[in-house]
Tab-separated table of C-alpha atoms in Angstrom:
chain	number	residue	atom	x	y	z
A	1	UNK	CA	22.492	88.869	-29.097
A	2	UNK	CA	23.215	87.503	-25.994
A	3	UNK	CA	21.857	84.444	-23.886
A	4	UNK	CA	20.321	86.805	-21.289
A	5	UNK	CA	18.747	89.618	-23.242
A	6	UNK	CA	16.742	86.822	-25.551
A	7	UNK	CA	15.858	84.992	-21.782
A	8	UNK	CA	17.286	81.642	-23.290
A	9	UNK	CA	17.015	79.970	-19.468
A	10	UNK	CA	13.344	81.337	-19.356
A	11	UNK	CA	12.749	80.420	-22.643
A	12	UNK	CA	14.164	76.522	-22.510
A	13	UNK	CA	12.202	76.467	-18.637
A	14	UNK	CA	8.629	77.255	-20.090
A	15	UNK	CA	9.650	75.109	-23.244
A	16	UNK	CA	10.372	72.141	-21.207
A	17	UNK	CA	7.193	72.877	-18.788
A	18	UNK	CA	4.827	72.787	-21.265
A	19	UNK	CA	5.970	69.566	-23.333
A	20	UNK	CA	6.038	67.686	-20.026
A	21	UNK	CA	2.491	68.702	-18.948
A	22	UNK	CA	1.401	67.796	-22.298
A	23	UNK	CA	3.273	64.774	-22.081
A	24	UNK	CA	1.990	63.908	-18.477
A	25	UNK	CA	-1.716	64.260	-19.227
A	26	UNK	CA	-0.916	62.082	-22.099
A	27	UNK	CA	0.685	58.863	-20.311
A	28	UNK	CA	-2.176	59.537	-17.421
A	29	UNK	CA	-4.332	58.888	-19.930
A	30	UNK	CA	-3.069	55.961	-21.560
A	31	UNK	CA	-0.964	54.412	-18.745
A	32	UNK	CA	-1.350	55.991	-15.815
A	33	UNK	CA	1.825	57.338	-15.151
A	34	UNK	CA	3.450	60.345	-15.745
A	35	UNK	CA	6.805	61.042	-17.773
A	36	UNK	CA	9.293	60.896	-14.569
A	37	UNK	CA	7.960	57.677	-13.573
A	38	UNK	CA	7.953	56.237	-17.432
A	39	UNK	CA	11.833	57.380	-17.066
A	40	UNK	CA	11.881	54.985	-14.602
A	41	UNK	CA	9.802	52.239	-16.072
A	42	UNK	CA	12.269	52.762	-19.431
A	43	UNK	CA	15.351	52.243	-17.805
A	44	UNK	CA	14.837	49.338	-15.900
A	45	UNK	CA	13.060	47.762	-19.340
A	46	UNK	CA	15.809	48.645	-21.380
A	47	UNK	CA	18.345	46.942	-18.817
A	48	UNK	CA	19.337	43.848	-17.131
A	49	UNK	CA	20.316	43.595	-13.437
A	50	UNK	CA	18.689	47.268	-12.629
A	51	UNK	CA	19.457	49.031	-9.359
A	52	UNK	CA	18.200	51.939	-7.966
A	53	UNK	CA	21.360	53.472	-8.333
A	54	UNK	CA	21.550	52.927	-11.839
A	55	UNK	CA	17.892	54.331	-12.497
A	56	UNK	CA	19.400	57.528	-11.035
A	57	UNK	CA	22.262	57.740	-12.492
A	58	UNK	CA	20.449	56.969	-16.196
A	59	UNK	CA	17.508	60.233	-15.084
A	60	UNK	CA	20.289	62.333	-13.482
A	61	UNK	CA	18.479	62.294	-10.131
A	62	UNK	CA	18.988	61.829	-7.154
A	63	UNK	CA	18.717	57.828	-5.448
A	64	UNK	CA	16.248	59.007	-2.412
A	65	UNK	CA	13.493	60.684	-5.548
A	66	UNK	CA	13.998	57.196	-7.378
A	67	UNK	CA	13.282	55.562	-4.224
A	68	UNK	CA	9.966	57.332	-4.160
A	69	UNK	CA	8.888	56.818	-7.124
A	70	UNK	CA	10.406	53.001	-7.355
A	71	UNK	CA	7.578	52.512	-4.581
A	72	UNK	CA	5.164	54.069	-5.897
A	73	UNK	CA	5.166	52.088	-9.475
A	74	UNK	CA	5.870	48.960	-6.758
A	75	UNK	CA	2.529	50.063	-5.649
A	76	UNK	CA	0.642	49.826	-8.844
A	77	UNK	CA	2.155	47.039	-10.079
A	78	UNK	CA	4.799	47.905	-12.766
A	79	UNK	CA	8.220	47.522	-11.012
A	80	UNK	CA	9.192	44.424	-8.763
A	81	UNK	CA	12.334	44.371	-6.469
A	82	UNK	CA	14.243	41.659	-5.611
A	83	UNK	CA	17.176	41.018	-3.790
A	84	UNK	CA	20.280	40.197	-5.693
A	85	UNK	CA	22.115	36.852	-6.117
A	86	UNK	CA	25.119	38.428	-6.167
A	87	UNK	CA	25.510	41.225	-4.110
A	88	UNK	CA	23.105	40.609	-0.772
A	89	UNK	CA	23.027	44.404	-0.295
A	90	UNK	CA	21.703	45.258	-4.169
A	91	UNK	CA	17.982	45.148	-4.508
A	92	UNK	CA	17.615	44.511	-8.689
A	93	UNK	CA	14.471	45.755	-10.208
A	94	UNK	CA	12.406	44.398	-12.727
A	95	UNK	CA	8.824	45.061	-14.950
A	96	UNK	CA	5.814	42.971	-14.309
A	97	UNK	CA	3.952	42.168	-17.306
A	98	UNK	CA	1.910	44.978	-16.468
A	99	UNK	CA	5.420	47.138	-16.337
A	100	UNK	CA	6.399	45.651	-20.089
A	101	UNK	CA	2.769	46.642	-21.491
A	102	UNK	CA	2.906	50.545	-19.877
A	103	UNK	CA	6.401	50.532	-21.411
A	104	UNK	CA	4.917	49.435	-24.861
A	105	UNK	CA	1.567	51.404	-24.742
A	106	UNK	CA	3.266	54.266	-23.829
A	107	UNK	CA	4.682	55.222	-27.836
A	108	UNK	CA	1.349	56.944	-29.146
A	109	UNK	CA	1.571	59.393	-26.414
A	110	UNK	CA	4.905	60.152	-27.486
A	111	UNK	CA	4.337	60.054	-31.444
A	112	UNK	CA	1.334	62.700	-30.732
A	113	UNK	CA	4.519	64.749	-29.132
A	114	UNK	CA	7.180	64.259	-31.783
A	115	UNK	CA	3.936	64.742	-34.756
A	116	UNK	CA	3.378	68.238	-33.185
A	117	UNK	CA	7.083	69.268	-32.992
A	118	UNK	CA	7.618	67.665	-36.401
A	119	UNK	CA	5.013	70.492	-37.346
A	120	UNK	CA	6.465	73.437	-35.867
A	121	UNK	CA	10.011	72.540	-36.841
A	122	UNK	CA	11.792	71.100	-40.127
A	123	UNK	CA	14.336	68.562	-40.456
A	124	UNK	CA	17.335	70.291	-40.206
A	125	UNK	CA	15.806	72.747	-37.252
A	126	UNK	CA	15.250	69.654	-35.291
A	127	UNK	CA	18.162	68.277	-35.754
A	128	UNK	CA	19.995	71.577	-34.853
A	129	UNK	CA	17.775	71.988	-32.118
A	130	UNK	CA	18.665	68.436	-30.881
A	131	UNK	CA	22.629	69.394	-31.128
A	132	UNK	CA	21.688	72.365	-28.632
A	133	UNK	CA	20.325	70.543	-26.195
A	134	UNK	CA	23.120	67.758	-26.284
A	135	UNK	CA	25.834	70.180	-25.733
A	136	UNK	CA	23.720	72.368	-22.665
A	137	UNK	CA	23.274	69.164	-21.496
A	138	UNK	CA	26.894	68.196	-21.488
A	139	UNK	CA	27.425	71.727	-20.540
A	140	UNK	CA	25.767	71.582	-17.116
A	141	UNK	CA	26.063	68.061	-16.426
């Protein structure tokens, strides 16, 4: 069967749509912010000397929608920006304290997700299902 008669696009769009606004009312709940911005929030925890540039290139989106949301978790605290010592045109990011702890108290949200697909889906399914989405990724990318 192919790709378009089963509506795999339509099928991986309404997928997607519905794990994020689970997802999103989720973090809202327990840290304010929604899964885009925790993208954010995780790569410039998980990394030293983080640009804006390199937020974008980690998400796969463009710089000017990082720079949007960059301000808006500026705005409530979670990400600081500072000019570099080494490059006096890089701005370098960094997590508050209040950044680290959404970063941390973020998981449960996440577990709640992974617990539900866990249900739906065995081991091997998942990890099948995980394959998929590497190589569409890689695919499209």
């Amino acid at each position: 069967m192919s790709a378009s008669k089963l509506k795999l696009y339509w099928r991986l769009q309404l997928a997607a749509h519905f794990l994020q606004k689970r997802a999103d009312r989720d973090l809202l709940e327990s840290g304010n912010v929604t899964t885009a911005q925790l993208g954010v929030i995780a790569v410039i925890g998980n990394g030293t000397n983080v640009t804006q540039k390199d937020v974008a290139v980690a998400l796969g989106l463009n710089e000017s929608a990082i720079t949007a949301m960059v301000r808006r978790l500026i705005g409530l605290g979670y990400v600081e920006r500072q000019k570099s010592e080494h490059d006096g045109r890089a701005k370098l990011l960094s997590l508050t304290d209040d950044g680290h702890a959404i970063h941390q108290n973020t998981r449960p949200p996440f577990k709640k997700i992974n617990t539900r697909i866990e249900s739906v889906l065995d081991d091997a399914e998942i990890e099948n299902l995980a394959d998929y989405l590497d190589r569409l990724t890689e695919a499209f990318r």
